[in-house]
mmCIF file of C-alpha atoms in Angstrom:
data_model
loop_
_atom_site.group_PDB
_atom_site.id
_atom_site.type_symbol
_atom_site.label_atom_id
_atom_site.label_comp_id
_atom_site.label_asym_id
_atom_site.label_seq_id
_atom_site.Cartn_x
_atom_site.Cartn_y
_atom_site.Cartn_z
ATOM 1 C CA MET A 90 1.557 14.132 25.191
ATOM 2 C CA THR A 91 2.372 11.247 23.323
ATOM 3 C CA ARG A 92 3.329 10.009 19.669
ATOM 4 C CA ALA A 93 1.503 8.005 17.203
ATOM 5 C CA ILE A 94 3.105 5.527 14.667
ATOM 6 C CA LEU A 95 0.650 4.066 12.138
ATOM 7 C CA ILE A 96 1.978 1.557 9.787
ATOM 8 C CA VAL A 97 0.541 -0.164 7.095
ATOM 9 C CA MET A 98 1.314 -3.044 6.086
ATOM 10 C CA ASP A 99 0.445 -2.680 1.950
ATOM 11 C CA SER A 100 -2.134 -5.721 1.413
ATOM 12 C CA VAL A 101 -1.893 -8.137 3.879
ATOM 13 C CA GLY A 102 -6.054 -8.640 3.853
ATOM 14 C CA ILE A 103 -7.204 -11.430 6.169
ATOM 15 C CA GLY A 104 -10.452 -12.060 4.233
ATOM 16 C CA GLY A 105 -14.016 -11.525 5.398
ATOM 17 C CA ALA A 106 -14.959 -8.647 3.174
ATOM 18 C CA PRO A 107 -18.917 -8.899 2.620
ATOM 19 C CA ASP A 108 -18.764 -7.235 -0.272
ATOM 20 C CA ALA A 109 -15.887 -8.943 -1.918
ATOM 21 C CA ASP A 110 -18.264 -10.692 -4.728
ATOM 22 C CA ARG A 111 -18.600 -6.821 -6.392
ATOM 23 C CA PHE A 112 -15.059 -6.815 -7.171
ATOM 24 C CA PHE A 113 -13.176 -9.024 -9.244
ATOM 25 C CA ASN A 114 -10.005 -10.771 -10.953
ATOM 26 C CA GLY A 115 -10.675 -10.973 -14.608
ATOM 27 C CA ASP A 116 -13.996 -12.568 -14.298
ATOM 28 C CA VAL A 117 -13.461 -14.123 -11.007
ATOM 29 C CA PRO A 118 -15.014 -12.302 -8.421
ATOM 30 C CA ASP A 119 -12.807 -11.731 -4.755
ATOM 31 C CA THR A 120 -15.055 -13.968 -2.941
ATOM 32 C CA GLY A 121 -12.995 -16.046 -0.608
ATOM 33 C CA ALA A 122 -9.540 -14.459 -0.898
ATOM 34 C CA ASN A 123 -7.701 -14.047 2.214
ATOM 35 C CA THR A 124 -4.335 -13.189 1.892
ATOM 36 C CA LEU A 125 -2.668 -14.010 5.134
ATOM 37 C CA LEU A 126 -4.958 -17.205 5.820
ATOM 38 C CA HIS A 127 -3.658 -18.541 2.402
ATOM 39 C CA ILE A 128 -0.198 -17.830 2.763
ATOM 40 C CA ALA A 129 -0.430 -19.594 6.236
ATOM 41 C CA GLN A 130 -1.893 -22.876 4.628
ATOM 42 C CA ALA A 131 0.414 -22.618 2.379
ATOM 43 C CA CYS A 132 3.261 -22.690 4.617
ATOM 44 C CA ALA A 133 1.893 -25.245 6.344
ATOM 45 C CA ALA A 134 1.249 -27.763 3.862
ATOM 46 C CA GLY A 135 4.856 -27.239 2.930
ATOM 47 C CA GLU A 136 4.033 -25.307 -0.471
ATOM 48 C CA ALA A 137 5.994 -22.082 0.026
ATOM 49 C CA GLU A 138 9.488 -23.453 0.727
ATOM 50 C CA ASP A 139 11.741 -21.052 -1.859
ATOM 51 C CA GLY A 140 14.174 -19.546 0.871
ATOM 52 C CA ARG A 141 12.148 -20.631 3.880
ATOM 53 C CA SER A 142 10.816 -23.429 5.368
ATOM 54 C CA GLY A 143 7.918 -24.828 7.335
ATOM 55 C CA ALA A 144 4.918 -23.120 8.853
ATOM 56 C CA LEU A 145 4.614 -19.165 9.154
ATOM 57 C CA VAL A 146 6.589 -17.624 11.710
ATOM 58 C CA MET A 147 5.099 -14.371 12.963
ATOM 59 C CA PRO A 148 5.333 -14.400 17.067
ATOM 60 C CA HIS A 149 4.891 -10.706 17.663
ATOM 61 C CA LEU A 150 2.099 -9.505 15.631
ATOM 62 C CA ASP A 151 -0.026 -12.800 16.580
ATOM 63 C CA ALA A 152 0.854 -11.622 20.153
ATOM 64 C CA LEU A 153 -0.504 -8.790 19.193
ATOM 65 C CA GLY A 154 -3.564 -10.244 18.021
ATOM 66 C CA LEU A 155 -3.114 -10.770 14.149
ATOM 67 C CA GLY A 156 -4.707 -14.526 14.418
ATOM 68 C CA LYS A 157 -7.284 -13.579 16.341
ATOM 69 C CA ALA A 158 -8.013 -10.628 13.940
ATOM 70 C CA LEU A 159 -8.235 -12.949 10.952
ATOM 71 C CA GLU A 160 -10.711 -15.364 12.827
ATOM 72 C CA LEU A 161 -12.956 -12.313 13.460
ATOM 73 C CA ALA A 162 -12.671 -10.896 9.734
ATOM 74 C CA SER A 163 -13.265 -14.052 8.068
ATOM 75 C CA GLY A 164 -14.335 -16.882 10.549
ATOM 76 C CA GLU A 165 -11.415 -19.012 9.569
ATOM 77 C CA THR A 166 -8.038 -20.221 11.643
ATOM 78 C CA ALA A 167 -4.754 -19.613 10.383
ATOM 79 C CA PRO A 168 -2.355 -22.445 11.234
ATOM 80 C CA GLY A 169 0.719 -20.604 13.388
ATOM 81 C CA LEU A 170 -1.328 -18.015 14.717
ATOM 82 C CA SER A 171 -3.150 -18.864 17.445
ATOM 83 C CA ALA A 172 -1.367 -16.768 20.035
ATOM 84 C CA SER A 173 -3.493 -15.224 22.970
ATOM 85 C CA PRO A 174 -3.651 -11.232 22.516
ATOM 86 C CA MET A 175 -1.687 -9.043 24.384
ATOM 87 C CA GLY A 176 -2.684 -6.009 22.487
ATOM 88 C CA LEU A 177 -5.458 -4.274 21.215
ATOM 89 C CA TRP A 178 -7.327 -6.048 18.421
ATOM 90 C CA GLY A 179 -9.892 -6.177 16.070
ATOM 91 C CA ALA A 180 -10.692 -5.943 11.917
ATOM 92 C CA ALA A 181 -11.586 -3.172 9.387
ATOM 93 C CA GLN A 182 -13.898 -3.008 6.929
ATOM 94 C CA GLU A 183 -13.655 -0.730 3.947
ATOM 95 C CA ILE A 184 -16.846 1.465 2.564
ATOM 96 C CA SER A 185 -14.998 3.354 -0.281
ATOM 97 C CA PRO A 186 -15.833 1.752 -3.235
ATOM 98 C CA GLY A 187 -12.492 0.620 -4.407
ATOM 99 C CA LYS A 188 -9.402 -1.829 -3.349
ATOM 100 C CA ASP A 189 -6.754 0.482 -4.049
ATOM 101 C CA THR A 190 -3.957 2.179 -2.525
ATOM 102 C CA PRO A 191 -5.763 5.600 -2.091
ATOM 103 C CA SER A 192 -8.895 4.186 -1.052
ATOM 104 C CA GLY A 193 -7.366 2.675 1.482
ATOM 105 C CA HIS A 194 -5.489 5.121 2.903
ATOM 106 C CA TRP A 195 -7.259 7.717 2.546
ATOM 107 C CA GLU A 196 -10.155 5.902 4.208
ATOM 108 C CA ILE A 197 -7.894 4.994 7.119
ATOM 109 C CA ALA A 198 -7.081 8.625 7.391
ATOM 110 C CA GLY A 199 -10.529 9.701 7.677
ATOM 111 C CA VAL A 200 -11.854 10.202 4.212
ATOM 112 C CA PRO A 201 -13.742 7.466 2.640
ATOM 113 C CA VAL A 202 -13.478 8.258 -1.129
ATOM 114 C CA PRO A 203 -17.046 9.846 -2.562
ATOM 115 C CA TRP A 204 -16.585 8.568 -5.761
ATOM 116 C CA ASP A 205 -16.032 5.727 -8.716
ATOM 117 C CA TRP A 206 -12.465 5.920 -9.893
ATOM 118 C CA HIS A 207 -11.973 5.845 -13.689
ATOM 119 C CA TYR A 208 -10.270 2.727 -14.777
ATOM 120 C CA PHE A 209 -9.105 2.352 -18.253
ATOM 121 C CA PRO A 210 -10.260 -0.740 -20.526
ATOM 122 C CA ASN A 211 -8.203 -3.654 -21.074
ATOM 123 C CA THR A 212 -7.938 -3.510 -24.720
ATOM 124 C CA CYS A 213 -4.867 -2.178 -26.949
ATOM 125 C CA PRO A 214 -4.651 0.684 -27.078
ATOM 126 C CA SER A 215 -6.135 1.270 -23.836
ATOM 127 C CA PHE A 216 -5.711 4.620 -23.585
ATOM 128 C CA PRO A 217 -8.109 7.584 -25.090
ATOM 129 C CA ALA A 218 -6.198 9.522 -28.009
ATOM 130 C CA GLN A 219 -6.272 12.934 -25.891
ATOM 131 C CA VAL A 220 -4.407 11.076 -23.205
ATOM 132 C CA THR A 221 -1.838 9.412 -25.424
ATOM 133 C CA GLN A 222 -1.125 12.928 -27.301
ATOM 134 C CA ALA A 223 -1.221 14.610 -23.942
ATOM 135 C CA ILE A 224 1.252 12.000 -22.964
ATOM 136 C CA CYS A 225 3.758 12.486 -26.724
ATOM 137 C CA ASP A 226 3.355 16.691 -26.377
ATOM 138 C CA ALA A 227 4.660 16.858 -22.887
ATOM 139 C CA ALA A 228 7.439 14.306 -23.681
ATOM 140 C CA GLY A 229 8.586 15.466 -26.685
ATOM 141 C CA VAL A 230 8.026 12.187 -28.893
ATOM 142 C CA GLU A 231 5.937 11.011 -31.672
ATOM 143 C CA ALA A 232 4.214 7.638 -30.072
ATOM 144 C CA ILE A 233 4.273 5.787 -27.146
ATOM 145 C CA LEU A 234 4.967 2.040 -26.149
ATOM 146 C CA GLY A 235 2.648 -0.316 -24.488
ATOM 147 C CA ASP A 236 -0.773 1.468 -24.561
ATOM 148 C CA LYS A 237 -2.249 -1.527 -22.752
ATOM 149 C CA HIS A 238 -3.199 -3.239 -19.545
ATOM 150 C CA SER A 239 0.085 -5.277 -18.103
ATOM 151 C CA SER A 240 2.088 -5.997 -14.962
ATOM 152 C CA GLY A 241 5.367 -3.971 -14.879
ATOM 153 C CA THR A 242 8.432 -6.468 -14.952
ATOM 154 C CA VAL A 243 6.136 -8.336 -17.750
ATOM 155 C CA ILE A 244 5.966 -5.172 -19.993
ATOM 156 C CA LEU A 245 9.560 -4.255 -19.289
ATOM 157 C CA GLU A 246 10.803 -7.651 -20.553
ATOM 158 C CA GLU A 247 8.720 -6.965 -23.523
ATOM 159 C CA LEU A 248 9.501 -3.714 -24.339
ATOM 160 C CA GLY A 249 12.585 -2.685 -22.594
ATOM 161 C CA ALA A 250 14.797 -3.342 -25.555
ATOM 162 C CA GLU A 251 12.377 -1.127 -27.771
ATOM 163 C CA HIS A 252 12.369 1.534 -25.279
ATOM 164 C CA MET A 253 16.330 1.771 -25.150
ATOM 165 C CA ARG A 254 16.388 1.711 -29.232
ATOM 166 C CA THR A 255 13.850 4.502 -30.057
ATOM 167 C CA GLY A 256 13.484 6.355 -26.736
ATOM 168 C CA LEU A 257 9.823 6.134 -26.491
ATOM 169 C CA PRO A 258 8.061 6.031 -23.207
ATOM 170 C CA ILE A 259 6.187 2.624 -21.774
ATOM 171 C CA VAL A 260 2.749 3.523 -20.781
ATOM 172 C CA TYR A 261 0.550 1.019 -19.419
ATOM 173 C CA THR A 262 -1.991 0.427 -16.902
ATOM 174 C CA SER A 263 -3.289 -2.375 -14.151
ATOM 175 C CA ALA A 264 -6.779 -2.995 -12.994
ATOM 176 C CA ASP A 265 -6.075 -0.184 -10.810
ATOM 177 C CA SER A 266 -7.180 3.396 -11.573
ATOM 178 C CA VAL A 267 -3.557 4.631 -12.363
ATOM 179 C CA LEU A 268 -1.419 5.455 -15.792
ATOM 180 C CA GLN A 269 2.206 4.178 -15.249
ATOM 181 C CA ILE A 270 4.854 5.550 -17.149
ATOM 182 C CA ALA A 271 8.245 3.428 -17.279
ATOM 183 C CA ALA A 272 11.519 5.092 -18.212
ATOM 184 C CA HIS A 273 15.361 4.349 -18.338
ATOM 185 C CA GLU A 274 16.980 6.125 -15.726
ATOM 186 C CA GLU A 275 20.000 6.757 -17.415
ATOM 187 C CA THR A 276 19.138 7.081 -21.302
ATOM 188 C CA PHE A 277 15.521 8.956 -21.023
ATOM 189 C CA GLY A 278 16.547 10.115 -17.755
ATOM 190 C CA LEU A 279 14.715 10.470 -14.316
ATOM 191 C CA GLU A 280 13.736 14.197 -13.936
ATOM 192 C CA ARG A 281 12.666 13.983 -17.445
ATOM 193 C CA LEU A 282 10.474 11.132 -16.792
ATOM 194 C CA LEU A 283 9.147 12.730 -13.277
ATOM 195 C CA ASP A 284 8.377 16.041 -15.200
ATOM 196 C CA LEU A 285 6.626 14.065 -18.055
ATOM 197 C CA CYS A 286 4.429 12.414 -15.025
ATOM 198 C CA ARG A 287 3.814 15.662 -13.458
ATOM 199 C CA ALA A 288 2.353 16.975 -16.535
ATOM 200 C CA VAL A 289 0.162 14.134 -17.088
ATOM 201 C CA ALA A 290 -1.199 13.880 -13.554
ATOM 202 C CA PRO A 291 -3.774 17.248 -14.297
ATOM 203 C CA ILE A 292 -4.984 15.594 -16.866
ATOM 204 C CA VAL A 293 -6.200 12.370 -15.644
ATOM 205 C CA HIS A 294 -6.621 13.292 -12.455
ATOM 206 C CA LYS A 295 -9.783 15.281 -14.316
ATOM 207 C CA MET A 296 -10.994 11.947 -15.261
ATOM 208 C CA ARG A 297 -10.732 10.432 -12.130
ATOM 209 C CA VAL A 298 -7.752 8.623 -12.516
ATOM 210 C CA GLY A 299 -6.387 8.134 -8.651
ATOM 211 C CA ARG A 300 -2.388 8.232 -9.660
ATOM 212 C CA VAL A 301 -0.087 8.672 -12.097
ATOM 213 C CA ILE A 302 2.941 6.545 -11.425
ATOM 214 C CA ALA A 303 6.645 7.147 -12.540
ATOM 215 C CA ARG A 304 8.443 3.826 -12.958
ATOM 216 C CA PRO A 305 12.004 4.391 -13.242
ATOM 217 C CA PHE A 306 14.614 1.412 -14.154
ATOM 218 C CA VAL A 307 17.947 0.798 -15.367
ATOM 219 C CA GLY A 308 20.026 -2.176 -16.999
ATOM 220 C CA ASP A 309 19.741 -3.280 -20.645
ATOM 221 C CA ALA A 310 18.677 -6.171 -22.866
ATOM 222 C CA GLU A 311 21.542 -8.466 -22.517
ATOM 223 C CA THR A 312 21.505 -8.251 -18.594
ATOM 224 C CA GLY A 313 17.809 -7.603 -18.131
ATOM 225 C CA PHE A 314 16.032 -4.207 -16.816
ATOM 226 C CA THR A 315 15.338 -3.810 -13.011
ATOM 227 C CA ARG A 316 12.831 -0.840 -11.490
ATOM 228 C CA THR A 317 14.412 1.143 -9.286
ATOM 229 C CA THR A 318 13.468 2.491 -5.715
ATOM 230 C CA ASN A 319 13.291 5.967 -7.374
ATOM 231 C CA ARG A 320 9.348 5.396 -8.194
ATOM 232 C CA ARG A 321 7.022 8.568 -7.617
ATOM 233 C CA ASP A 322 3.320 8.429 -7.606
ATOM 234 C CA PHE A 323 1.447 11.675 -8.778
ATOM 235 C CA ALA A 324 -1.497 11.181 -6.656
ATOM 236 C CA MET A 325 -4.989 13.047 -6.755
ATOM 237 C CA LYS A 326 -5.380 15.106 -3.595
ATOM 238 C CA PRO A 327 -8.152 13.656 -0.912
ATOM 239 C CA PRO A 328 -11.325 15.145 -1.094
ATOM 240 C CA ALA A 329 -11.054 16.679 2.737
ATOM 241 C CA PRO A 330 -8.685 17.151 4.971
ATOM 242 C CA THR A 331 -7.218 13.952 6.464
ATOM 243 C CA LEU A 332 -5.625 12.782 9.591
ATOM 244 C CA CYS A 333 -2.216 14.135 8.377
ATOM 245 C CA ASP A 334 -3.924 17.799 7.758
ATOM 246 C CA TRP A 335 -5.534 17.684 11.239
ATOM 247 C CA ALA A 336 -2.342 16.745 12.979
ATOM 248 C CA GLN A 337 -0.374 19.584 10.892
ATOM 249 C CA ALA A 338 -3.087 21.835 11.486
ATOM 250 C CA ALA A 339 -2.740 21.416 15.227
ATOM 251 C CA GLY A 340 0.878 22.276 15.055
ATOM 252 C CA ARG A 341 2.294 18.813 15.194
ATOM 253 C CA LYS A 342 4.907 17.126 12.732
ATOM 254 C CA VAL A 343 4.128 14.555 10.277
ATOM 255 C CA HIS A 344 6.605 12.221 9.274
ATOM 256 C CA ALA A 345 5.922 9.572 5.978
ATOM 257 C CA VAL A 346 7.963 6.547 5.830
ATOM 258 C CA GLY A 347 7.563 5.179 2.144
ATOM 259 C CA LYS A 348 5.083 6.253 -0.078
ATOM 260 C CA ILE A 349 2.742 8.099 2.315
ATOM 261 C CA GLY A 350 3.612 11.476 1.044
ATOM 262 C CA ASP A 351 2.869 10.655 -2.719
ATOM 263 C CA ILE A 352 -0.555 8.926 -1.550
ATOM 264 C CA PHE A 353 -1.739 12.147 0.299
ATOM 265 C CA ALA A 354 -0.459 14.403 -2.713
ATOM 266 C CA HIS A 355 2.470 15.591 -0.382
ATOM 267 C CA GLN A 356 -0.423 17.295 1.640
ATOM 268 C CA GLY A 357 -0.674 17.275 5.473
ATOM 269 C CA ILE A 358 3.075 16.027 5.297
ATOM 270 C CA ASP A 359 5.956 17.935 7.032
ATOM 271 C CA GLU A 360 9.112 15.123 5.689
ATOM 272 C CA VAL A 361 9.041 11.962 3.710
ATOM 273 C CA ARG A 362 11.447 9.317 4.088
ATOM 274 C CA LYS A 363 11.908 6.825 1.111
ATOM 275 C CA GLY A 364 13.681 3.283 0.283
ATOM 276 C CA THR A 365 13.489 -0.419 0.018
ATOM 277 C CA ASP A 366 11.644 -1.638 2.917
ATOM 278 C CA ALA A 367 14.824 -2.589 4.740
ATOM 279 C CA ASP A 368 15.700 1.081 4.250
ATOM 280 C CA LEU A 369 12.257 2.227 5.586
ATOM 281 C CA MET A 370 12.467 0.170 8.910
ATOM 282 C CA GLU A 371 15.677 1.743 9.726
ATOM 283 C CA HIS A 372 13.991 5.547 8.877
ATOM 284 C CA LEU A 373 11.232 4.286 11.001
ATOM 285 C CA LEU A 374 13.611 3.291 14.018
ATOM 286 C CA ASP A 375 15.572 6.606 13.417
ATOM 287 C CA LEU A 376 12.537 8.605 13.738
ATOM 288 C CA MET A 377 11.511 6.945 17.037
ATOM 289 C CA ASP A 378 14.583 8.417 18.346
ATOM 290 C CA GLU A 379 14.289 11.948 16.764
ATOM 291 C CA THR A 380 10.401 12.763 16.956
ATOM 292 C CA ALA A 381 9.120 15.018 19.379
ATOM 293 C CA ASN A 382 5.799 14.130 21.647
ATOM 294 C CA GLY A 383 2.290 14.560 19.812
ATOM 295 C CA ASP A 384 3.993 13.715 16.273
ATOM 296 C CA LEU A 385 2.467 11.273 13.789
ATOM 297 C CA VAL A 386 4.608 9.087 12.164
ATOM 298 C CA PHE A 387 2.838 7.652 9.071
ATOM 299 C CA ALA A 388 4.793 4.387 7.306
ATOM 300 C CA ASN A 389 3.770 2.269 4.506
ATOM 301 C CA PHE A 390 6.125 -0.823 3.920
ATOM 302 C CA VAL A 391 4.797 -1.858 0.408
ATOM 303 C CA GLU A 392 7.162 -4.843 -0.537
ATOM 304 C CA PHE A 393 4.288 -7.484 0.400
ATOM 305 C CA ASP A 394 2.333 -5.886 -2.534
ATOM 306 C CA ALA A 395 4.364 -4.729 -5.131
ATOM 307 C CA ARG A 396 6.658 -7.470 -5.135
ATOM 308 C CA TYR A 397 5.048 -10.773 -4.160
ATOM 309 C CA GLY A 398 1.243 -9.897 -4.132
ATOM 310 C CA HIS A 399 1.112 -8.337 -7.623
ATOM 311 C CA ARG A 400 3.326 -11.472 -8.635
ATOM 312 C CA ARG A 401 1.631 -14.580 -6.927
ATOM 313 C CA ASP A 402 4.682 -15.080 -5.072
ATOM 314 C CA VAL A 403 3.375 -16.944 -1.849
ATOM 315 C CA ALA A 404 6.875 -17.894 -0.540
ATOM 316 C CA GLY A 405 8.221 -14.464 -1.425
ATOM 317 C CA TYR A 406 5.126 -13.016 0.653
ATOM 318 C CA ALA A 407 5.545 -15.074 3.362
ATOM 319 C CA ARG A 408 9.403 -14.433 3.666
ATOM 320 C CA ALA A 409 8.306 -11.088 3.956
ATOM 321 C CA LEU A 410 5.838 -11.017 6.492
ATOM 322 C CA GLU A 411 8.880 -13.253 8.780
ATOM 323 C CA TRP A 412 11.392 -10.678 8.124
ATOM 324 C CA PHE A 413 8.802 -7.667 8.989
ATOM 325 C CA ASP A 414 7.748 -9.539 12.129
ATOM 326 C CA THR A 415 11.335 -9.964 13.561
ATOM 327 C CA GLN A 416 11.801 -6.267 13.344
ATOM 328 C CA LEU A 417 9.026 -5.624 15.834
ATOM 329 C CA PRO A 418 11.041 -5.625 18.700
ATOM 330 C CA ARG A 419 12.896 -3.697 17.467
ATOM 331 C CA ILE A 420 10.391 -0.967 17.150
ATOM 332 C CA PHE A 421 8.827 -1.594 20.540
ATOM 333 C CA ALA A 422 12.078 -1.058 22.246
ATOM 334 C CA LYS A 423 12.484 2.039 21.105
ATOM 335 C CA ALA A 424 8.508 3.249 22.429
ATOM 336 C CA ARG A 425 8.364 5.611 24.947
ATOM 337 C CA PRO A 426 5.675 5.518 28.092
ATOM 338 C CA GLY A 427 1.903 5.945 26.366
ATOM 339 C CA ASP A 428 3.233 5.951 22.390
ATOM 340 C CA LEU A 429 0.781 4.162 20.572
ATOM 341 C CA ILE A 430 1.733 1.874 17.770
ATOM 342 C CA GLY A 431 -0.695 0.812 15.072
ATOM 343 C CA PHE A 432 -0.538 -2.144 12.627
ATOM 344 C CA THR A 433 -2.996 -1.985 9.769
ATOM 345 C CA ALA A 434 -3.534 -2.596 5.793
ATOM 346 C CA ASP A 435 -4.869 -0.569 3.008
ATOM 347 C CA HIS A 436 -6.632 -3.663 1.359
ATOM 348 C CA GLY A 437 -5.728 -7.413 0.407
ATOM 349 C CA ASN A 438 -3.408 -8.916 -2.364
ATOM 350 C CA ASP A 439 -4.085 -12.851 -1.964
ATOM 351 C CA PRO A 440 -0.833 -14.272 -3.976
ATOM 352 C CA SER A 441 -2.900 -17.588 -4.112
ATOM 353 C CA TRP A 442 -5.291 -15.989 -6.115
ATOM 354 C CA VAL A 443 -6.016 -15.725 -9.709
ATOM 355 C CA GLY A 444 -5.249 -12.595 -11.907
ATOM 356 C CA THR A 445 -2.623 -9.914 -10.270
ATOM 357 C CA ASP A 446 -4.734 -7.393 -8.918
ATOM 358 C CA HIS A 447 -5.745 -6.669 -5.343
ATOM 359 C CA THR A 448 -8.128 -8.256 -3.554
ATOM 360 C CA ARG A 449 -11.746 -6.893 -1.521
ATOM 361 C CA GLU A 450 -10.812 -8.024 2.051
ATOM 362 C CA ARG A 451 -10.640 -6.877 5.736
ATOM 363 C CA VAL A 452 -7.718 -5.931 7.300
ATOM 364 C CA PRO A 453 -6.151 -6.329 11.004
ATOM 365 C CA VAL A 454 -6.113 -3.322 13.142
ATOM 366 C CA LEU A 455 -3.563 -3.952 15.863
ATOM 367 C CA PHE A 456 -2.480 -1.513 18.718
ATOM 368 C CA HIS A 457 0.844 -1.864 20.784
ATOM 369 C CA GLY A 458 0.992 0.649 24.262
ATOM 370 C CA LEU A 459 -2.406 0.746 25.650
ATOM 371 C CA GLY A 460 -3.295 -2.395 27.192
ATOM 372 C CA ALA A 461 -5.252 -5.885 25.678
ATOM 373 C CA GLY A 462 -8.163 -6.284 24.683
ATOM 374 C CA GLU A 463 -10.999 -6.781 21.517
ATOM 375 C CA ILE A 464 -11.924 -4.018 19.632
ATOM 376 C CA GLY A 465 -14.248 -6.012 17.060
ATOM 377 C CA LEU A 466 -15.107 -5.317 13.755
ATOM 378 C CA CYS A 467 -15.037 -1.350 12.781
ATOM 379 C CA GLY A 468 -14.481 0.754 9.869
ATOM 380 C CA PHE A 469 -11.138 1.950 7.894
ATOM 381 C CA SER A 470 -11.687 5.609 9.342
ATOM 382 C CA ASP A 471 -12.294 4.596 12.816
ATOM 383 C CA ILE A 472 -8.675 3.755 12.699
ATOM 384 C CA GLY A 473 -7.375 7.681 11.943
ATOM 385 C CA ALA A 474 -10.091 8.603 14.394
ATOM 386 C CA SER A 475 -8.508 6.569 17.135
ATOM 387 C CA VAL A 476 -4.757 8.030 16.311
ATOM 388 C CA ALA A 477 -6.521 11.261 16.415
ATOM 389 C CA ALA A 478 -7.872 10.963 19.956
ATOM 390 C CA HIS A 479 -4.531 9.332 21.302
ATOM 391 C CA LEU A 480 -2.995 12.630 19.930
ATOM 392 C CA GLY A 481 -5.495 14.922 21.675
ATOM 393 C CA LEU A 482 -6.600 16.130 17.808
ATOM 394 C CA ASP A 483 -10.365 17.721 17.770
ATOM 395 C CA ALA A 484 -10.836 16.636 14.561
ATOM 396 C CA ARG A 485 -12.113 12.676 13.496
ATOM 397 C CA GLY A 486 -13.486 12.870 10.071
ATOM 398 C CA ALA A 487 -15.599 9.641 9.434
ATOM 399 C CA GLY A 488 -14.807 7.398 12.034
ATOM 400 C CA ARG A 489 -15.185 7.088 15.640
ATOM 401 C CA ALA A 490 -12.786 6.589 18.357
ATOM 402 C CA LEU A 491 -11.882 2.913 19.310
ATOM 403 C CA LEU A 492 -9.564 3.095 22.149
#
């Protein structure tokens, strides 16, 4: 019996989604969005030189088949990604009617989303009166700040000082199906913020809003405000058992790295390890040493998306990709015979695109540990079914095993 390590590179899309015209950033459809291709092209053109230089360098993921997966998904060839694959490689297409984090992860784990999410309108105010009142009641305040669509960093610049002066929580949303509440960790209190989000979550979940996100921050008006790593997502539960539940029901341990526990509402999860992406890499490497045969390690590296995709920072995204790629030999060195190590993504977030929202794209599917070969085009759920088959689990969900 061997282990499975499934790693989601959050938002590393590779273009080519045939239904991209149904998904938008503002009024612009996602047709032609291609996160990895456009980063590679910008690097090759010398347009991503902040903190790095030259062509995009990702030899280890490319050796698994990343460049070929992009070519399969979108018909395009990315500069610097042209290796002959030594791993199993392909590209996956989502069927869930969203381009958000829960939809992508749930479908990867075998459960496509069967409903349309609720999105708050891009108006001010954005939230219905009953939701605002529920937030006020739970927080013990008479009003909220924000009440609109915004970037998380922008709204802190705009309202951080007023929050410090009034003690009112900052509440905002985005093009995702989310309600986000930001508050100062020290003056408002981290536990108070988490309790507030916990109280509001069931109310908006009934509306089919996917997540309430606690966004704690520190700092002051003089030096600026910075979000901390104590973010917490209060997500709806998946509508059916997922890969995590299948593994746990079979007596296996499920180890969540990053925000995986939050995404799955801690259902089917035995332990969670969090931190920055650099911290998460060390947690992942520790788990490679510590986990038993038959266990599932499910990881999400979020900074591609949160720090660079949404902020439309092409050079920063490229730096993050190159750093991640340098870590792969450390992961592979800790693999045991028969281990399956998979790499994929949950959606795109093209930093060259208009707007600040995710982009509807196909994603890479790369497997290390079971030889070389082309998987072809597949579905997100086929990834979970393949991991389940590798672990000898009976459940397969909506997918078919590719291995």
